[in-house]
PDB file of C-alpha atoms in Angstrom:
ATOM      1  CA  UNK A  26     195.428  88.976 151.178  1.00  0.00           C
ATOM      2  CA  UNK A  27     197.944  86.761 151.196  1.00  0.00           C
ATOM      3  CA  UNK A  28     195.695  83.509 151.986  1.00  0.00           C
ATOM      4  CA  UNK A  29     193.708  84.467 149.225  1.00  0.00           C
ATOM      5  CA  UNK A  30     196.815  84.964 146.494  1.00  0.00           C
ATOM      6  CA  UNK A  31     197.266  81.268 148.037  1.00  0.00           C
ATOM      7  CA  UNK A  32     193.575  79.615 147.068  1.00  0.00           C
ATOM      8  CA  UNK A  33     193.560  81.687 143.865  1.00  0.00           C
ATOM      9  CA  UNK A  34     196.942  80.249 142.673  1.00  0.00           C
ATOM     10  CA  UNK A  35     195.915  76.125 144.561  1.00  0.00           C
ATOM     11  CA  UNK A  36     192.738  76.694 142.236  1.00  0.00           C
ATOM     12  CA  UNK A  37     195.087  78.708 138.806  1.00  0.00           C
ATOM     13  CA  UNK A  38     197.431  75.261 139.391  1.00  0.00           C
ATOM     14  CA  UNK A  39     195.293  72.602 139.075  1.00  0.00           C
ATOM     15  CA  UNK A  40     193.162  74.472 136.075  1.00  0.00           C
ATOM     16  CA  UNK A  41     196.331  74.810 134.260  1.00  0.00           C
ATOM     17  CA  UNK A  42     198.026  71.391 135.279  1.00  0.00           C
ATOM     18  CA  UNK A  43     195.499  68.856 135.279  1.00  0.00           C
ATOM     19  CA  UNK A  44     196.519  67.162 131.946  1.00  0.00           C
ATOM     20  CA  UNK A  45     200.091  66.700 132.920  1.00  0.00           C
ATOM     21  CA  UNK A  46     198.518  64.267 135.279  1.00  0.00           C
ATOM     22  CA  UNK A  47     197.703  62.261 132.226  1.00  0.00           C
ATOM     23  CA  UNK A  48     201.292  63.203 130.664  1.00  0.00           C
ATOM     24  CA  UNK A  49     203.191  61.935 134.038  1.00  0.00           C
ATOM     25  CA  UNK A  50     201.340  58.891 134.694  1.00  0.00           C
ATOM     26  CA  UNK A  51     202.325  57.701 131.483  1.00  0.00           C
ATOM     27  CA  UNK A  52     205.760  58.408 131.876  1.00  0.00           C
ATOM     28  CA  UNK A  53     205.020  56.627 135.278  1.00  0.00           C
ATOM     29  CA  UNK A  54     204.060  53.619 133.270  1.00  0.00           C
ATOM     30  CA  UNK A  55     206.464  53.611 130.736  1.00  0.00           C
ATOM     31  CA  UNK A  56     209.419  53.693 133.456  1.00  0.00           C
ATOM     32  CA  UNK A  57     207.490  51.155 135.607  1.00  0.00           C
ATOM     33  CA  UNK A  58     210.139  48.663 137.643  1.00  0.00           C
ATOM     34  CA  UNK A  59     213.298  51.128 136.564  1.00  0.00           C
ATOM     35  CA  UNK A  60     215.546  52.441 139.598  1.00  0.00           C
ATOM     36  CA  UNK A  61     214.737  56.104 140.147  1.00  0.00           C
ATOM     37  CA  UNK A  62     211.887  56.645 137.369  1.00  0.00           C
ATOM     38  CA  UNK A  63     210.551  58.740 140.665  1.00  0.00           C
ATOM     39  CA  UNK A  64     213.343  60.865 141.191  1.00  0.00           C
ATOM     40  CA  UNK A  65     213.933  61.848 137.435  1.00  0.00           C
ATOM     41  CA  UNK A  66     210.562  62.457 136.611  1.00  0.00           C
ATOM     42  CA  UNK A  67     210.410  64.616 139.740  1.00  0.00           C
ATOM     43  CA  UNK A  68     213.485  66.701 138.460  1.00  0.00           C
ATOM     44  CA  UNK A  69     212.463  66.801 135.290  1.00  0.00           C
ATOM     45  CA  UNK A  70     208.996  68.064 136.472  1.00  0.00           C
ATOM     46  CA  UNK A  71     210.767  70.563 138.062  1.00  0.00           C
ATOM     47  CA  UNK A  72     212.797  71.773 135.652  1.00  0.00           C
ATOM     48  CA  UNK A  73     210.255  72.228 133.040  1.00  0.00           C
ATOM     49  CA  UNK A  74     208.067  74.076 135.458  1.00  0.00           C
ATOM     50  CA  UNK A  75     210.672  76.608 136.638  1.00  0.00           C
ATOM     51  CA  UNK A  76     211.406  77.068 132.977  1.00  0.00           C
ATOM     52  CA  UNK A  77     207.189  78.290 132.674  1.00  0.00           C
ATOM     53  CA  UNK A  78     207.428  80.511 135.919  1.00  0.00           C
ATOM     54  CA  UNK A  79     210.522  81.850 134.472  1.00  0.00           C
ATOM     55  CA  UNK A  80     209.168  82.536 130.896  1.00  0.00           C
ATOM     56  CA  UNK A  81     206.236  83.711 133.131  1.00  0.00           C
ATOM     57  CA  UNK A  82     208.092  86.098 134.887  1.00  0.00           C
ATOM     58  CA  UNK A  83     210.531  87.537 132.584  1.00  0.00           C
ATOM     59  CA  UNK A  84     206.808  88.101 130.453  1.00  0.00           C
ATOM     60  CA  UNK A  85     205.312  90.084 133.274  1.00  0.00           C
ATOM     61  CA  UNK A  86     208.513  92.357 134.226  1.00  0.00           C
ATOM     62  CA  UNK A  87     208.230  93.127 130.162  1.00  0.00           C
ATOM     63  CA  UNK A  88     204.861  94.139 129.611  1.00  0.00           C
ATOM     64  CA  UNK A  89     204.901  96.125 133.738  1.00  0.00           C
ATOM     65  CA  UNK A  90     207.679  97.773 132.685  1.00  0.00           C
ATOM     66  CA  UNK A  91     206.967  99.059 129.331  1.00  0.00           C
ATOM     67  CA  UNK A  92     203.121  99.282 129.212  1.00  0.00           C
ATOM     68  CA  UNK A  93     201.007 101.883 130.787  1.00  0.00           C
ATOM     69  CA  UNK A  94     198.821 100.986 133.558  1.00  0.00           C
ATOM     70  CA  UNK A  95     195.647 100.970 131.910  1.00  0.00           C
ATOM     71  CA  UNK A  96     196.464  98.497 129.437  1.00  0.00           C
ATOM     72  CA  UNK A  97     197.137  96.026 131.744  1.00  0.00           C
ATOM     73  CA  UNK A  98     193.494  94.566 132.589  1.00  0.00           C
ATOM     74  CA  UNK A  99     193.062  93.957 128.181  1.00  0.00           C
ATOM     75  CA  UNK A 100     195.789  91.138 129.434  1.00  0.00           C
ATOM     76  CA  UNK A 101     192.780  88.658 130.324  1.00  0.00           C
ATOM     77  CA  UNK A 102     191.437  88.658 126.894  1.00  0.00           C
ATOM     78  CA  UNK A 103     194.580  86.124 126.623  1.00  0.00           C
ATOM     79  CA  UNK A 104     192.852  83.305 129.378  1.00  0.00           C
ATOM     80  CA  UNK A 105     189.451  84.415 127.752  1.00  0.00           C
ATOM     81  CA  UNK A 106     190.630  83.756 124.050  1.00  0.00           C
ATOM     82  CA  UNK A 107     192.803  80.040 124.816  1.00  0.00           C
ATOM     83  CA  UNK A 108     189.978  79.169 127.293  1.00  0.00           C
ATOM     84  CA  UNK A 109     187.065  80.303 123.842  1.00  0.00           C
ATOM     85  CA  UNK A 110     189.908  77.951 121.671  1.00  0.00           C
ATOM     86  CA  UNK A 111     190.037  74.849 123.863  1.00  0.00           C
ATOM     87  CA  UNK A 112     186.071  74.796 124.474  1.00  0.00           C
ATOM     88  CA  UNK A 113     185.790  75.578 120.372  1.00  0.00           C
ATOM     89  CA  UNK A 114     189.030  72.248 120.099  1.00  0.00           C
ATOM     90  CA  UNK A 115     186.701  70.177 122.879  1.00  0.00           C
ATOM     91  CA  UNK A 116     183.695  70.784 120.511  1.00  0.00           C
ATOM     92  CA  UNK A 117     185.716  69.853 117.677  1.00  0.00           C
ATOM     93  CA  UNK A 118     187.338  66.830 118.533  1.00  0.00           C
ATOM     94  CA  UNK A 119     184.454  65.342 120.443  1.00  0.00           C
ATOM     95  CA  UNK A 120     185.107  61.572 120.123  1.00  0.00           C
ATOM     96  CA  UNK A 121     188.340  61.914 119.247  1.00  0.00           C
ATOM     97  CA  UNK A 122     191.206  59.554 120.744  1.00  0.00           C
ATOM     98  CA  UNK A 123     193.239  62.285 122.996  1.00  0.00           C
ATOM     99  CA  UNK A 124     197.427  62.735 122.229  1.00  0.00           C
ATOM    100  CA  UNK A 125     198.861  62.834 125.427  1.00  0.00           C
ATOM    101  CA  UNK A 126     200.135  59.547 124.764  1.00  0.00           C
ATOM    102  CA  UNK A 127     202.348  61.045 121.437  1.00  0.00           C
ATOM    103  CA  UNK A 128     203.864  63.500 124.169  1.00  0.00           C
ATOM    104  CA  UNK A 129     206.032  60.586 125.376  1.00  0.00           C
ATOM    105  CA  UNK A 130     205.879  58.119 122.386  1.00  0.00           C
ATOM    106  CA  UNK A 131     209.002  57.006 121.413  1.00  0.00           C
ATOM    107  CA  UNK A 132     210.919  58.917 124.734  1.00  0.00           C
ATOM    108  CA  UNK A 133     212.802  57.318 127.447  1.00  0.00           C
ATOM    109  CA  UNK A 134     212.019  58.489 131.101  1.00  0.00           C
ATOM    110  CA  UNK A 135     215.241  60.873 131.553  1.00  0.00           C
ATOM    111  CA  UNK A 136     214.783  64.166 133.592  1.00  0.00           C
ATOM    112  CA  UNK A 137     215.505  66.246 130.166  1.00  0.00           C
ATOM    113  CA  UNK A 138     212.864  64.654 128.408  1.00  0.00           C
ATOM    114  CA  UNK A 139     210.385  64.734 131.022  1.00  0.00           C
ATOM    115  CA  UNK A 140     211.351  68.603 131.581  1.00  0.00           C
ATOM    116  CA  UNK A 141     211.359  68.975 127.529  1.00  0.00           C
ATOM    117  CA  UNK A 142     207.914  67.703 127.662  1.00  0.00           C
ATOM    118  CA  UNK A 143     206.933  69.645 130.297  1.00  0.00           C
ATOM    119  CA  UNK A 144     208.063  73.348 128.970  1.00  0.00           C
ATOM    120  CA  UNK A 145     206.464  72.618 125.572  1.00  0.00           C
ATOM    121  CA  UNK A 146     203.188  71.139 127.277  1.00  0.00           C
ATOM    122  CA  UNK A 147     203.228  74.613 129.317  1.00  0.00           C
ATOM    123  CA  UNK A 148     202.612  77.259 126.793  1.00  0.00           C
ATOM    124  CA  UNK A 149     199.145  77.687 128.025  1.00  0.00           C
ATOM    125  CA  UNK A 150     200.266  78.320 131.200  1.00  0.00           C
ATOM    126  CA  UNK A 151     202.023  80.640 130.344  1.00  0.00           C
ATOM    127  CA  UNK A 152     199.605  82.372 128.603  1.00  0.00           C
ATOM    128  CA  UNK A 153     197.146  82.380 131.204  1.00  0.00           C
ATOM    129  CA  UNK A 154     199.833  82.853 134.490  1.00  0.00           C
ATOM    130  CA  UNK A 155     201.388  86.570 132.966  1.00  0.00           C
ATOM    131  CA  UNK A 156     197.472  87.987 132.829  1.00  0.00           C
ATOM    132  CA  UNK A 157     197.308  87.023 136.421  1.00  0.00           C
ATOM    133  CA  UNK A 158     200.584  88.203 137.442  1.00  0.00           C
ATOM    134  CA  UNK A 159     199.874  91.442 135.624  1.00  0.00           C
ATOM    135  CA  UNK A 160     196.422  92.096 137.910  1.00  0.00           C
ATOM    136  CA  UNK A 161     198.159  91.048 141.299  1.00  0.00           C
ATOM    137  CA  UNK A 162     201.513  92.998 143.608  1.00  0.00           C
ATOM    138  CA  UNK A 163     205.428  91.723 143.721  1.00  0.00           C
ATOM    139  CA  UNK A 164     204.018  89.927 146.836  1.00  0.00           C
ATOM    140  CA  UNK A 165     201.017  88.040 144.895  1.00  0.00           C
ATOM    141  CA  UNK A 166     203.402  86.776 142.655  1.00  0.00           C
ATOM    142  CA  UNK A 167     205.829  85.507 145.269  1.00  0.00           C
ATOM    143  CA  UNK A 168     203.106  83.711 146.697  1.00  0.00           C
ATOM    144  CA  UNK A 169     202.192  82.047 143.484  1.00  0.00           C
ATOM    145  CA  UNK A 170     205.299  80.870 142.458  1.00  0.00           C
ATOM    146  CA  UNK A 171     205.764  79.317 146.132  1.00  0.00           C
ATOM    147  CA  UNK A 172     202.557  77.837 146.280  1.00  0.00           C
ATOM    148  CA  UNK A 173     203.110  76.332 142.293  1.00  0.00           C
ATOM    149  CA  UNK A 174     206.519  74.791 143.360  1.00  0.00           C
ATOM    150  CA  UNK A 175     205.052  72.811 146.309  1.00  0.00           C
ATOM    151  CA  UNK A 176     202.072  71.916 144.182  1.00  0.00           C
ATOM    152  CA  UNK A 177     204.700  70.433 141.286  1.00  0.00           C
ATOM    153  CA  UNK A 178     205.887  67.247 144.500  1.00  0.00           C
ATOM    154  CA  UNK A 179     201.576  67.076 144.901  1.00  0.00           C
ATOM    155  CA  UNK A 180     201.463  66.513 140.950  1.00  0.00           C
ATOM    156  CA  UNK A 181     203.943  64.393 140.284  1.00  0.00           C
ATOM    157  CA  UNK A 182     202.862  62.376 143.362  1.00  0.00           C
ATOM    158  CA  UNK A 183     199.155  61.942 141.897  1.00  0.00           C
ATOM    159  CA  UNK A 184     200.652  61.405 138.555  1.00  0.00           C
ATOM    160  CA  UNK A 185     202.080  58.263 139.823  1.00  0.00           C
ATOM    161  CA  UNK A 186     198.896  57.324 141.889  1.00  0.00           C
ATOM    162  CA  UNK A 187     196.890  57.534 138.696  1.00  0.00           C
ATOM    163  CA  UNK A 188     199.658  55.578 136.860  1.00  0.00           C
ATOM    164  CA  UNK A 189     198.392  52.408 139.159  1.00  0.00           C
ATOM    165  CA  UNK A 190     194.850  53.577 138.982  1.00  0.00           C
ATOM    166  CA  UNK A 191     193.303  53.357 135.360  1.00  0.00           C
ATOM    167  CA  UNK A 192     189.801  54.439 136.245  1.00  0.00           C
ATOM    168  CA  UNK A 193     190.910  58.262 137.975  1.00  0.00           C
ATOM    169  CA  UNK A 194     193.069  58.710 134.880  1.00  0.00           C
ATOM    170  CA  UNK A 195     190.063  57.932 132.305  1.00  0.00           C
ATOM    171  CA  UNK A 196     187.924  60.405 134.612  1.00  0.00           C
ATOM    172  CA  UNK A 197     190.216  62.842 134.417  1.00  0.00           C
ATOM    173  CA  UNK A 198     190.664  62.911 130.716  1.00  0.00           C
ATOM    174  CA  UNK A 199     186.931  62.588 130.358  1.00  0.00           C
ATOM    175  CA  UNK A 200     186.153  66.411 132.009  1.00  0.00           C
ATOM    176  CA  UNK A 201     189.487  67.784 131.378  1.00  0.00           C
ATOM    177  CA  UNK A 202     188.403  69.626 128.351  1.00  0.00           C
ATOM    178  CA  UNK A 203     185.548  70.553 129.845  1.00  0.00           C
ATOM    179  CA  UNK A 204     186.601  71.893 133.080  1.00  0.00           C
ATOM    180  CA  UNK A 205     189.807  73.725 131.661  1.00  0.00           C
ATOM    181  CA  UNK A 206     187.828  75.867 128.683  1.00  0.00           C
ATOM    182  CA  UNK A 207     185.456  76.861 131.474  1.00  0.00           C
ATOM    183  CA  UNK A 208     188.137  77.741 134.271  1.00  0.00           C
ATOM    184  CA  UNK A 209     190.165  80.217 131.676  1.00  0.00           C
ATOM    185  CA  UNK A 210     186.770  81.559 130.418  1.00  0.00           C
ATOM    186  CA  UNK A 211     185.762  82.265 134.284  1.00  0.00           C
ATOM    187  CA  UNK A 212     189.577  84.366 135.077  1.00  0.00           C
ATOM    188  CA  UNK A 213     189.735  86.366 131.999  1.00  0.00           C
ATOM    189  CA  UNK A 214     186.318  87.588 132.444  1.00  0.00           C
ATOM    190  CA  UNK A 215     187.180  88.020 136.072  1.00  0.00           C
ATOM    191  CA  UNK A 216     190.150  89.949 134.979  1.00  0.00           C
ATOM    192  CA  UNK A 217     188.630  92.137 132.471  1.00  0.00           C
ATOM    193  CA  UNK A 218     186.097  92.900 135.060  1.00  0.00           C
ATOM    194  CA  UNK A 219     188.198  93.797 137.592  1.00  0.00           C
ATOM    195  CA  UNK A 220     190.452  95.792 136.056  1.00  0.00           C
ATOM    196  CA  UNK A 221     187.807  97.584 134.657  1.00  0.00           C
ATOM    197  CA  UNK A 222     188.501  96.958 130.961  1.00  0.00           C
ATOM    198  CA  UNK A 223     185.772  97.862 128.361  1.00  0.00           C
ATOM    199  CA  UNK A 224     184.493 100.510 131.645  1.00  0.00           C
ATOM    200  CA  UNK A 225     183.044  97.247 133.213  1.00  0.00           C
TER     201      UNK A 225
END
């Protein structure tokens, strides 16, 4: 049980975090030769993400407390709808010159910007963690949270990799719209499903 709250949440992380690889390896860049770009950029990662898990959290203990327990598998309609909006954004701005780089434009590398950055980049996460939390036990949750914090070193690690590697990062912004849209799509389905929403 427990290994598997661990794959699901590896696999929920890098869905849900693979264009703040983009994000950090530009901040990577733009703090290239400064004394302890590393370290700030790691706090700052840090503190942006607890912020989400918070948010995440306090979101969850909310809608447990107060909504009945049938109600609760409806909550994957909110993957399945942003994951239907970033395929129908993909379709639409096919061609178009991505805006990661306006995230940090005009921003030094401090640990408050990168965690500013962070938080606001993280609403979808949010959206799509508190569906998951909903459908899983106290323990799941633990679990994911854990696992999410250790992954945050992992992607602020690769971040920097990619910041010295120019090819990975234009692969990964190639089939990141691609590969997120579908990933939502796939776990509010597999929400609804399970939870036996619609008598599925």
């Amino acid at each position: 049980m427990i290994l598997s709250s661990v794959l699901q949440a590896i696999g929920l992380f890098i869905a849900t975090n693979i264009d703040d690889i983009i994000v950090l390896s530009l901040f990577f860049a733009r703090g290239a030769g400064q004394r302890g770009t590393t370290a700030r950029i790691l706090v700052g990662q840090y503190l942006g993400f607890i912020g989400i898990l918070g948010a995440s959290v306090l979101v969850t203990l909310g809608a447990g407390a107060f909504l009945p327990p049938e109600v609760i598998p409806y909550f994957g309609l909110i993957p399945l709808g942003l994951g239907l909006w970033a395929a129908w954004q993909a379709w639409r701005n096919r061609g178009a010159d991505d805006d990661d780089e306006a995230k940090v434009e005009g921003k030094k590398v401090g640990v408050w910007t990168v965690a500013g950055v962070t938080f606001a980049n993280g609403g979808d996460n949010i959206g799509v963690y508190v569906p998951v939390f909903l459908s899983v036990g106290p323990a799941a949750v633990v679990a994911y949270c854990i696992v999410f914090l250790a992954l945050v070193a992992a992607l602020v690690g690769l971040g920097k990799f990619v910041a010295t590697r120019r090819p990975i990062a234009e692969l990964l912004e190639r089939w990141e719209h691609i590969l997120f849209p579908i990933v939502l799509i796939g776990l509010g389905i597999f929400i609804l499903v399970s939870g036996g929403a619609f008598g599925l």
